[in-house]
PDB file of C-alpha atoms in Angstrom:
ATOM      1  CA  UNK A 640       0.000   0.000   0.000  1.00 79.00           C
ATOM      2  CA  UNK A 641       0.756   3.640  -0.392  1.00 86.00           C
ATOM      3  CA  UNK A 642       3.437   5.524   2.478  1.00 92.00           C
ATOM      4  CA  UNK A 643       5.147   8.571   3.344  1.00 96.00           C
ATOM      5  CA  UNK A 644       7.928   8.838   5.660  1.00 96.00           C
ATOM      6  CA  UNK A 645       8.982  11.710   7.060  1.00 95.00           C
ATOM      7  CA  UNK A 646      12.242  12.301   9.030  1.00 88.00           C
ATOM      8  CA  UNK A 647      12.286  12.536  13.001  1.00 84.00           C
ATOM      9  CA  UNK A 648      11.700  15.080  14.900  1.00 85.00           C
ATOM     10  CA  UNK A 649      12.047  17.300  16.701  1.00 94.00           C
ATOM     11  CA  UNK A 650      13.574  19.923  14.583  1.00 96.00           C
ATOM     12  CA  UNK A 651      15.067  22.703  16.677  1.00 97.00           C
ATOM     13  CA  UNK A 652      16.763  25.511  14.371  1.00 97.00           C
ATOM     14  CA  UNK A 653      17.961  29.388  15.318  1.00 97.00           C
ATOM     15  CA  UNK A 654      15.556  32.227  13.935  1.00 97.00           C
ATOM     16  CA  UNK A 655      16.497  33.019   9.433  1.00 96.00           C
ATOM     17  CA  UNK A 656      18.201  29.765   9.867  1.00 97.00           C
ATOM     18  CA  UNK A 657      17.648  26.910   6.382  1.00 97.00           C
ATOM     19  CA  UNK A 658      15.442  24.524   7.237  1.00 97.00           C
ATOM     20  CA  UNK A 659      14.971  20.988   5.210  1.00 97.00           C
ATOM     21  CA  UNK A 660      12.375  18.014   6.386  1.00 97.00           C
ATOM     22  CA  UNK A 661      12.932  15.285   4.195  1.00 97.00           C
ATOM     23  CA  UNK A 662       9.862  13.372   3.065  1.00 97.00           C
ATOM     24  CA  UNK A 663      10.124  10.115   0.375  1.00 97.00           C
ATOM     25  CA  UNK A 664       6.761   8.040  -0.382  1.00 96.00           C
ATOM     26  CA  UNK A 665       5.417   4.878  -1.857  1.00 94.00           C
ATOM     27  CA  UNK A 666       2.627   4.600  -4.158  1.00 89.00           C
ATOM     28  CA  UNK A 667       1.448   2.430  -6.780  1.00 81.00           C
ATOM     29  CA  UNK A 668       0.354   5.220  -9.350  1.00 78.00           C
ATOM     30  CA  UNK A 669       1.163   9.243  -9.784  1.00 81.00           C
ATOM     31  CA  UNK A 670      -0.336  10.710  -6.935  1.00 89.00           C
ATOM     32  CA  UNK A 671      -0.749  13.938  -5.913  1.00 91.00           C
ATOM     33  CA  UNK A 672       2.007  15.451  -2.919  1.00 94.00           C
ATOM     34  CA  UNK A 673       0.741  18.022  -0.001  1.00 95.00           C
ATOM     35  CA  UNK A 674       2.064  19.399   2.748  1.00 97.00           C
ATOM     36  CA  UNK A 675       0.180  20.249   5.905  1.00 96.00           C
ATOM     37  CA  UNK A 676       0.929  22.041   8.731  1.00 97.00           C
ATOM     38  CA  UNK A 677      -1.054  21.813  12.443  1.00 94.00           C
ATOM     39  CA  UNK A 678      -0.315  25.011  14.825  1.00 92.00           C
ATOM     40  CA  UNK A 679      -0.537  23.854  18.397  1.00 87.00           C
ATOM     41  CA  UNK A 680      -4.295  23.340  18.985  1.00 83.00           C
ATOM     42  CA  UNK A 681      -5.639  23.784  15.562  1.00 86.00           C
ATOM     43  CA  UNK A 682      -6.368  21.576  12.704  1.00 89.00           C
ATOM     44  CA  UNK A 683      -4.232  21.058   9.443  1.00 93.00           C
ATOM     45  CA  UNK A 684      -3.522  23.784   7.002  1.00 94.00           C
ATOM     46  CA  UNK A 685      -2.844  23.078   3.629  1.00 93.00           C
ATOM     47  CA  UNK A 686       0.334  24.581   2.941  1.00 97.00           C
ATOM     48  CA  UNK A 687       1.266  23.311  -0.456  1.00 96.00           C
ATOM     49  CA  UNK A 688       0.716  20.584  -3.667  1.00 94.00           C
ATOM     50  CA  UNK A 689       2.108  19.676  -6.362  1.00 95.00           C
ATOM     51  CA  UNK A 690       0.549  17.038  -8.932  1.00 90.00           C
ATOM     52  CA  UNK A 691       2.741  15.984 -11.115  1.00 90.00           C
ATOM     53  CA  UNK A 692       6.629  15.064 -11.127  1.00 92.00           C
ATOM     54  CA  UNK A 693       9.017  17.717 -11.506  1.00 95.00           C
ATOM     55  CA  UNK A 694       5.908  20.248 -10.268  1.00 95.00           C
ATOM     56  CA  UNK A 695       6.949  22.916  -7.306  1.00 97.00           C
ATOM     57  CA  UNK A 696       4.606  23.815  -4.878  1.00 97.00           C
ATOM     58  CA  UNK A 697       5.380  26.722  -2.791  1.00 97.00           C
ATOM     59  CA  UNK A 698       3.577  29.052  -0.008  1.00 97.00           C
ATOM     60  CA  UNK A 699       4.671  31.655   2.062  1.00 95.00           C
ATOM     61  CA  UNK A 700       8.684  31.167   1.745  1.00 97.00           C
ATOM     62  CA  UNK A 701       8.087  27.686   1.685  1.00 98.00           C
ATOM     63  CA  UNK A 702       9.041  25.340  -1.349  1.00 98.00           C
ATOM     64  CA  UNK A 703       8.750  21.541  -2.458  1.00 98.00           C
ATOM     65  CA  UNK A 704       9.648  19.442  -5.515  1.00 98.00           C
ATOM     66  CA  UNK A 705       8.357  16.736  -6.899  1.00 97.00           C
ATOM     67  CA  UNK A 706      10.995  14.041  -7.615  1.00 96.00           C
ATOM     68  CA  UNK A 707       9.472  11.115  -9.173  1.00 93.00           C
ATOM     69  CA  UNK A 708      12.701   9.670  -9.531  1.00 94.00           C
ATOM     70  CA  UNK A 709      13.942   9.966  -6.139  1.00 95.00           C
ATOM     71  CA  UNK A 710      10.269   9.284  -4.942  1.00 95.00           C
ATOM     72  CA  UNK A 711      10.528  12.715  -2.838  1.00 97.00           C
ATOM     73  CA  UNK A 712       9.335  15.666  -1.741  1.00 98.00           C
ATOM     74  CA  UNK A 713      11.424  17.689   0.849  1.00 98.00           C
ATOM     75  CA  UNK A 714      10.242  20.781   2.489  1.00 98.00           C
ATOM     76  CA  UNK A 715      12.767  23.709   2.314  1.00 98.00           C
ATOM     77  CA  UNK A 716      12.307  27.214   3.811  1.00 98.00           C
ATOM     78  CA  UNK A 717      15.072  30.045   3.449  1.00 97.00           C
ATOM     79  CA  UNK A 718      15.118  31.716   6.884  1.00 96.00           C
ATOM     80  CA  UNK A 719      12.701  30.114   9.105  1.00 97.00           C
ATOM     81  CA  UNK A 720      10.861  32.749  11.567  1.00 97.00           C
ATOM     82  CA  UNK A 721       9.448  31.723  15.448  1.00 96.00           C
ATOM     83  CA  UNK A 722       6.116  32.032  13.873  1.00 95.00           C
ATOM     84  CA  UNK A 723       7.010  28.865  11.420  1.00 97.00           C
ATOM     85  CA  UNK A 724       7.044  26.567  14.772  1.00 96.00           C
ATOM     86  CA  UNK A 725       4.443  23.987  14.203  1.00 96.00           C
ATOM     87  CA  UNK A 726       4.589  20.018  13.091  1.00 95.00           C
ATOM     88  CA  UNK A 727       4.692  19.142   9.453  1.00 97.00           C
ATOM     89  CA  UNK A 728       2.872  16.292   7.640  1.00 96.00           C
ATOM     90  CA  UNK A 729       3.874  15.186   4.006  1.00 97.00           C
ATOM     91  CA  UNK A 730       1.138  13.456   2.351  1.00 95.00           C
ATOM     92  CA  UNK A 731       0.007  12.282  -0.799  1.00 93.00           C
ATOM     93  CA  UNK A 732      -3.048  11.396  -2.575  1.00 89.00           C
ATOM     94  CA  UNK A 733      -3.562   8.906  -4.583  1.00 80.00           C
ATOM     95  CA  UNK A 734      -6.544   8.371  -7.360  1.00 71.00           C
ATOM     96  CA  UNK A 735      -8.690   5.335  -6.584  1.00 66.00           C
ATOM     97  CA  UNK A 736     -11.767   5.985  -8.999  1.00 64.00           C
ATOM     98  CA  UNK A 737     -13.495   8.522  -9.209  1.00 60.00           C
ATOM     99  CA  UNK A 738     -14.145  11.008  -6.424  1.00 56.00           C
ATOM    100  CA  UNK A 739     -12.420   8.933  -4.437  1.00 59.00           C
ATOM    101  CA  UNK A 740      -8.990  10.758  -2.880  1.00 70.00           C
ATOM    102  CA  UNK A 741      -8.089   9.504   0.649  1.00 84.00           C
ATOM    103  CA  UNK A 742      -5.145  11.204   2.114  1.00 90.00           C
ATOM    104  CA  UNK A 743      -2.107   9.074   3.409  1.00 92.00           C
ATOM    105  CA  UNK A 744       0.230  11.018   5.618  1.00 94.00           C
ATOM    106  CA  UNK A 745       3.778  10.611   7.447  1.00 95.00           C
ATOM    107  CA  UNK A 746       4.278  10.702  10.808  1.00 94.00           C
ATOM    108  CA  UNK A 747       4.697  14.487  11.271  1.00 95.00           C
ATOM    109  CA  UNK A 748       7.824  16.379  11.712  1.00 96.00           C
ATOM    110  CA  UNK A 749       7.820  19.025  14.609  1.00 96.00           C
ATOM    111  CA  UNK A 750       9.800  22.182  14.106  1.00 97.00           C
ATOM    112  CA  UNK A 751      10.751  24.526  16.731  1.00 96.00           C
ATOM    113  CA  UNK A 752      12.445  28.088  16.065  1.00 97.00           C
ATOM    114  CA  UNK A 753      14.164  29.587  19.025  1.00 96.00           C
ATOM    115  CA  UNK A 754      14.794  33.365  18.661  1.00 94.00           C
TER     116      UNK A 754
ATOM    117  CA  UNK B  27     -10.568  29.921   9.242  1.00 81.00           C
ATOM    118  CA  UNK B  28     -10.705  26.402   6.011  1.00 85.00           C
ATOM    119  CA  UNK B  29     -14.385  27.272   6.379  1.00 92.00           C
ATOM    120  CA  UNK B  30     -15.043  23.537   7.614  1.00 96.00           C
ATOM    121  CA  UNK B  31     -16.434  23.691  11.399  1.00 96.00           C
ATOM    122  CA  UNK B  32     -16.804  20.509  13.753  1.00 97.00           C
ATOM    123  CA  UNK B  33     -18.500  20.566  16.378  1.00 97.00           C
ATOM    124  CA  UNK B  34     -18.306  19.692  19.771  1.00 97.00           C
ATOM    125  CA  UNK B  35     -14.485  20.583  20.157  1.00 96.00           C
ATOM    126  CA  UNK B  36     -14.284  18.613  23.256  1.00 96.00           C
ATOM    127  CA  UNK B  37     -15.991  15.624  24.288  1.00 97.00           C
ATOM    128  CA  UNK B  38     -15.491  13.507  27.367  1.00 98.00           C
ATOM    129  CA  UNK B  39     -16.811  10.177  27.926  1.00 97.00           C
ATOM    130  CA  UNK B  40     -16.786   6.352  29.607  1.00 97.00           C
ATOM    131  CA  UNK B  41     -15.946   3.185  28.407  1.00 98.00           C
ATOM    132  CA  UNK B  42     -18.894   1.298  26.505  1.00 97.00           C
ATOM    133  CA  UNK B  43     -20.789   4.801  25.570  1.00 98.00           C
ATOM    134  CA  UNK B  44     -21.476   6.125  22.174  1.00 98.00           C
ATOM    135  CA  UNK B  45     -20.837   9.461  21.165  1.00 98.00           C
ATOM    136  CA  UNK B  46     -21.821  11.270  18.114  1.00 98.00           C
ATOM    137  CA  UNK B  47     -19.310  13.848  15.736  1.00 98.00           C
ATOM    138  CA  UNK B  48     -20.467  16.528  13.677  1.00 98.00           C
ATOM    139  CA  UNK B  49     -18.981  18.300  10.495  1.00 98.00           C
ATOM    140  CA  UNK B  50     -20.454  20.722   8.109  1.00 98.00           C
ATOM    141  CA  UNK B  51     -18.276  21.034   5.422  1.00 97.00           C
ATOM    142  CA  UNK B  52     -17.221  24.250   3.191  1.00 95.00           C
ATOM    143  CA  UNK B  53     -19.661  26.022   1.233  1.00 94.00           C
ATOM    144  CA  UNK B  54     -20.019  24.031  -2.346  1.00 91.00           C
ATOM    145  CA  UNK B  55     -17.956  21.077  -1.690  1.00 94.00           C
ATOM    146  CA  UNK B  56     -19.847  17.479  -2.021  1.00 93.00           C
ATOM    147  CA  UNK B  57     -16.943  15.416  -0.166  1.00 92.00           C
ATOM    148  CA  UNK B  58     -16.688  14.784   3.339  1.00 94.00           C
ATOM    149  CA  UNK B  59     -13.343  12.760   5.040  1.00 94.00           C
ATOM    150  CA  UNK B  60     -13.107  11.294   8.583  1.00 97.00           C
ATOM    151  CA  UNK B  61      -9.483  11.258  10.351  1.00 96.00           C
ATOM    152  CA  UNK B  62      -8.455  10.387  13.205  1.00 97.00           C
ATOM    153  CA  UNK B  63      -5.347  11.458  14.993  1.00 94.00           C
ATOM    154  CA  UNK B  64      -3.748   9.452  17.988  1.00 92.00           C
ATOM    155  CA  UNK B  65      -0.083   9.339  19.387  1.00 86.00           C
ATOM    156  CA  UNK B  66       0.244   5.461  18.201  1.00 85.00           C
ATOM    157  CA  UNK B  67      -1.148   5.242  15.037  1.00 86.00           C
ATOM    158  CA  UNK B  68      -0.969   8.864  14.155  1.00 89.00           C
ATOM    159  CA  UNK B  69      -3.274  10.651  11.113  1.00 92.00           C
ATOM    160  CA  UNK B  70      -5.287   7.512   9.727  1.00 93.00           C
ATOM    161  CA  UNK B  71      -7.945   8.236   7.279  1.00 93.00           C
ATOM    162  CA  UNK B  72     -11.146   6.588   8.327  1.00 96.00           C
ATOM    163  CA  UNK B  73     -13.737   7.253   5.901  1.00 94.00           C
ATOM    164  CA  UNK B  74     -14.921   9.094   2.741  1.00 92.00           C
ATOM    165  CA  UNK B  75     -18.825  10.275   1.790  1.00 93.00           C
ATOM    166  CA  UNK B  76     -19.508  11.877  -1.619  1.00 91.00           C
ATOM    167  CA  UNK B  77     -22.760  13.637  -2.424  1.00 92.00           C
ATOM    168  CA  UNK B  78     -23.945  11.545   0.779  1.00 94.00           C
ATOM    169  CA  UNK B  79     -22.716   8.000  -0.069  1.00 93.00           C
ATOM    170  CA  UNK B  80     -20.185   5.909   1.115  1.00 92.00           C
ATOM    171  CA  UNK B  81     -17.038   6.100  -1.416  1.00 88.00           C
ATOM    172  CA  UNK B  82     -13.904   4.771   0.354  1.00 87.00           C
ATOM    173  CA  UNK B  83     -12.986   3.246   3.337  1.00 89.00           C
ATOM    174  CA  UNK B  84      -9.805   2.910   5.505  1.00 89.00           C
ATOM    175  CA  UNK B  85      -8.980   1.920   8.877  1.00 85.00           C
ATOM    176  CA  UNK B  86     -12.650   2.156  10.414  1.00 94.00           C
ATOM    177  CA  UNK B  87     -13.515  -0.053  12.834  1.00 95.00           C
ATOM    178  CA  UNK B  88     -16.795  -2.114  12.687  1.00 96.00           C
ATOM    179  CA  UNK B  89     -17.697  -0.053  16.268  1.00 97.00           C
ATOM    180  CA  UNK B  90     -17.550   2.780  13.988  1.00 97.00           C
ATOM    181  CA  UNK B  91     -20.368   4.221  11.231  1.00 97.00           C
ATOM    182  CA  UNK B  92     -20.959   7.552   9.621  1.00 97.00           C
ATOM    183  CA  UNK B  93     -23.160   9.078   6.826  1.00 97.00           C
ATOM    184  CA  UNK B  94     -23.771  11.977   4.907  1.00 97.00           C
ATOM    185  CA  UNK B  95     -26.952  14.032   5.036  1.00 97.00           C
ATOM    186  CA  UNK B  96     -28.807  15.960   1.974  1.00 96.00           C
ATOM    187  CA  UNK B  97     -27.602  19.328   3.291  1.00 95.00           C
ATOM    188  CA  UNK B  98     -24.198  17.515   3.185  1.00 96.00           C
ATOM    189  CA  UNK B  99     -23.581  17.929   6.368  1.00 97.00           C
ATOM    190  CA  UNK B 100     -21.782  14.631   8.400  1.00 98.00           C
ATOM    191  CA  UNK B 101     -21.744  12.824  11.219  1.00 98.00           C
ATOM    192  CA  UNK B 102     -19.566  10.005  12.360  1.00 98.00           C
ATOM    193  CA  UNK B 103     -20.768   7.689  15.386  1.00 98.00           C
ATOM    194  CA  UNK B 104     -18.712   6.176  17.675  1.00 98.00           C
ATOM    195  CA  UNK B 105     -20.290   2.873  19.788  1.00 97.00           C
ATOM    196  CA  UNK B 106     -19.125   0.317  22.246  1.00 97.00           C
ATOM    197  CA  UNK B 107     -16.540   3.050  22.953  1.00 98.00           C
ATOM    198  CA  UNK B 108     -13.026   1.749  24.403  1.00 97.00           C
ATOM    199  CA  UNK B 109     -10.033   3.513  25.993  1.00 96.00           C
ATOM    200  CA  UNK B 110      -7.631   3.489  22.622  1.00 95.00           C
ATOM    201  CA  UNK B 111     -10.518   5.552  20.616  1.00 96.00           C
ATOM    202  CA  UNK B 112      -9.445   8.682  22.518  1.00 97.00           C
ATOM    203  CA  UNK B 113      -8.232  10.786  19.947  1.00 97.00           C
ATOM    204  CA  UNK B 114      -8.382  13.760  17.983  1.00 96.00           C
ATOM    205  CA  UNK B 115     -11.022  13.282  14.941  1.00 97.00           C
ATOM    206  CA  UNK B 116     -10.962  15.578  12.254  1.00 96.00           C
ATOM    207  CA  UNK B 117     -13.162  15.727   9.087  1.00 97.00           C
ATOM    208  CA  UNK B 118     -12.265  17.209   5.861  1.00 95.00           C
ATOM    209  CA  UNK B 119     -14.010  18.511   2.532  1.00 94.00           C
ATOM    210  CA  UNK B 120     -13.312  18.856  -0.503  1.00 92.00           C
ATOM    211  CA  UNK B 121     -15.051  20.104  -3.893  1.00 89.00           C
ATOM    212  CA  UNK B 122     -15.819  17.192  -6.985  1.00 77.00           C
ATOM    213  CA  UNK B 123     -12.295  16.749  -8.597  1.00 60.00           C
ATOM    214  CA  UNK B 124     -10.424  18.842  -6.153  1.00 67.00           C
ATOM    215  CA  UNK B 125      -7.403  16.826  -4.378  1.00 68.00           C
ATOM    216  CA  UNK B 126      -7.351  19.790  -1.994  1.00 86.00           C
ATOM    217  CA  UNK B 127      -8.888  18.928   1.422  1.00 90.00           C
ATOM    218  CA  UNK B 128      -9.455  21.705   3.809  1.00 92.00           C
ATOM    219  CA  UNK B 129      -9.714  20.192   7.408  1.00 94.00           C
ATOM    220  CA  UNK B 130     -11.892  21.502  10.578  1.00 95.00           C
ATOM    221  CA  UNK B 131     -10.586  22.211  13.762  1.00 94.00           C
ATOM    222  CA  UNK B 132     -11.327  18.575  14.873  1.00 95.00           C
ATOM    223  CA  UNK B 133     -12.667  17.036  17.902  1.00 97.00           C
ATOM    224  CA  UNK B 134     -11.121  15.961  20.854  1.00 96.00           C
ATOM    225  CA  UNK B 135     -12.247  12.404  22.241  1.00 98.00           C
ATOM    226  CA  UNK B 136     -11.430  11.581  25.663  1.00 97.00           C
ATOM    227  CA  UNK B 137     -12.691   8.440  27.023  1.00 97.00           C
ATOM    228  CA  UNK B 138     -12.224   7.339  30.445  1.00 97.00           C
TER     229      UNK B 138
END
């Protein structure tokens, strides 16, 4: 069956440091990538998508690329801020038939900016 | 604000009692997903309504059932109700042919 892993966390960085969280999956098809982000207390945010391979999806200073090769789809900010302290989920989607898009997700990746 | 509410937020409950989950999806979209999220298992999708029937299922278990109303709005009932179902349990929605999901707030499940 389909799978994401995501790498451990937690992730402590230093404020406008790089940040990376590596994500590789498994599926059987093409799917569809996402990241998702959940704020402490709060739901999941779609942060960004990409559909196809060699697609980037990117959203407030945040990027991803979709490696079909490499089966990947890492999560890369510039110069992280406190504000970007939250847990990460890579997921993908895959197509079963029609209307039917279940979300698989990694483990999570929690990321915590010190000033 | 995804535009997806769930109500309650918090729910607190015994062993062997059945609760009941509520989601009213975004204006316009005909999907509704059930997640849950626990420390062991993490995010597992449970179950998918479309236009209010059944498409897909994942990990639900048999004490668990949920359906889709004509105003679209869902509900997902949990019975029979065992320590290991506390969790958070979000719902999603999304529009026809849309992989974007936009999740609620969830619910918080606490049995004791």
């Amino acid at each position: 069956g389909d799978s994401v892993t995501q790498m451990e966390g937690p992730v402590t960085l230093s404020e406008e440091a790089f940040l990376t969280i590596n994500c590789t999956y498994t599926a059987t098809g093409y799917p569809s990538l996402f990241w998702y982000v959940q704020y402490p207390g709060e739901g999941l945010q779609l942060l960004l998508k990409a559909t196809k391979a060699d697609d980037k999806g990117s959203n407030k200073g945040f990027e991803a690329t979709y490696r079909k090769e490499t089966t990947s789809f890492h999560l890369e900010k510039g110069s992280v801020q406190v504000s970007d302290s939250a847990v990460y989920f890579c997921a993908l989607s895959e197509h079963l038939g029609t209307g039917r898009r279940a979300l698989t997700f990694g483990s999570g990746t929690r990321l915590q900016v010190q000033p | 604000d995804s535009g997806v509410t769930q109500t309650p937020k918090h729910l607190i409950t015994a062993t062997g009692q059945r609760v009941t989950l509520r989601c009213s999806p975004r204006s316009g979209d005909l999907s509704v997903y059930w997640y849950q999220q626990s420390l062991d298992q993490g995010l597992q999708f449970l179950i998918q309504y479309y236009n209010g029937e059944e498409r897909a299922k994942g990990n639900i278990l048999e004490r668990f059932s949920a359906q889709q109303f004509p105003d679209l709005h869902s509900e997902l009932n949990l019975s029979s109700l065992e320590l290991g179902d506390s969790a958070l349990y979000f719902c999603a929605s999304a529009r026809t042919d849309s992989y974007e999901q936009y999740f609620g707030p969830g619910t918080r499940l606490t049995v004791t």
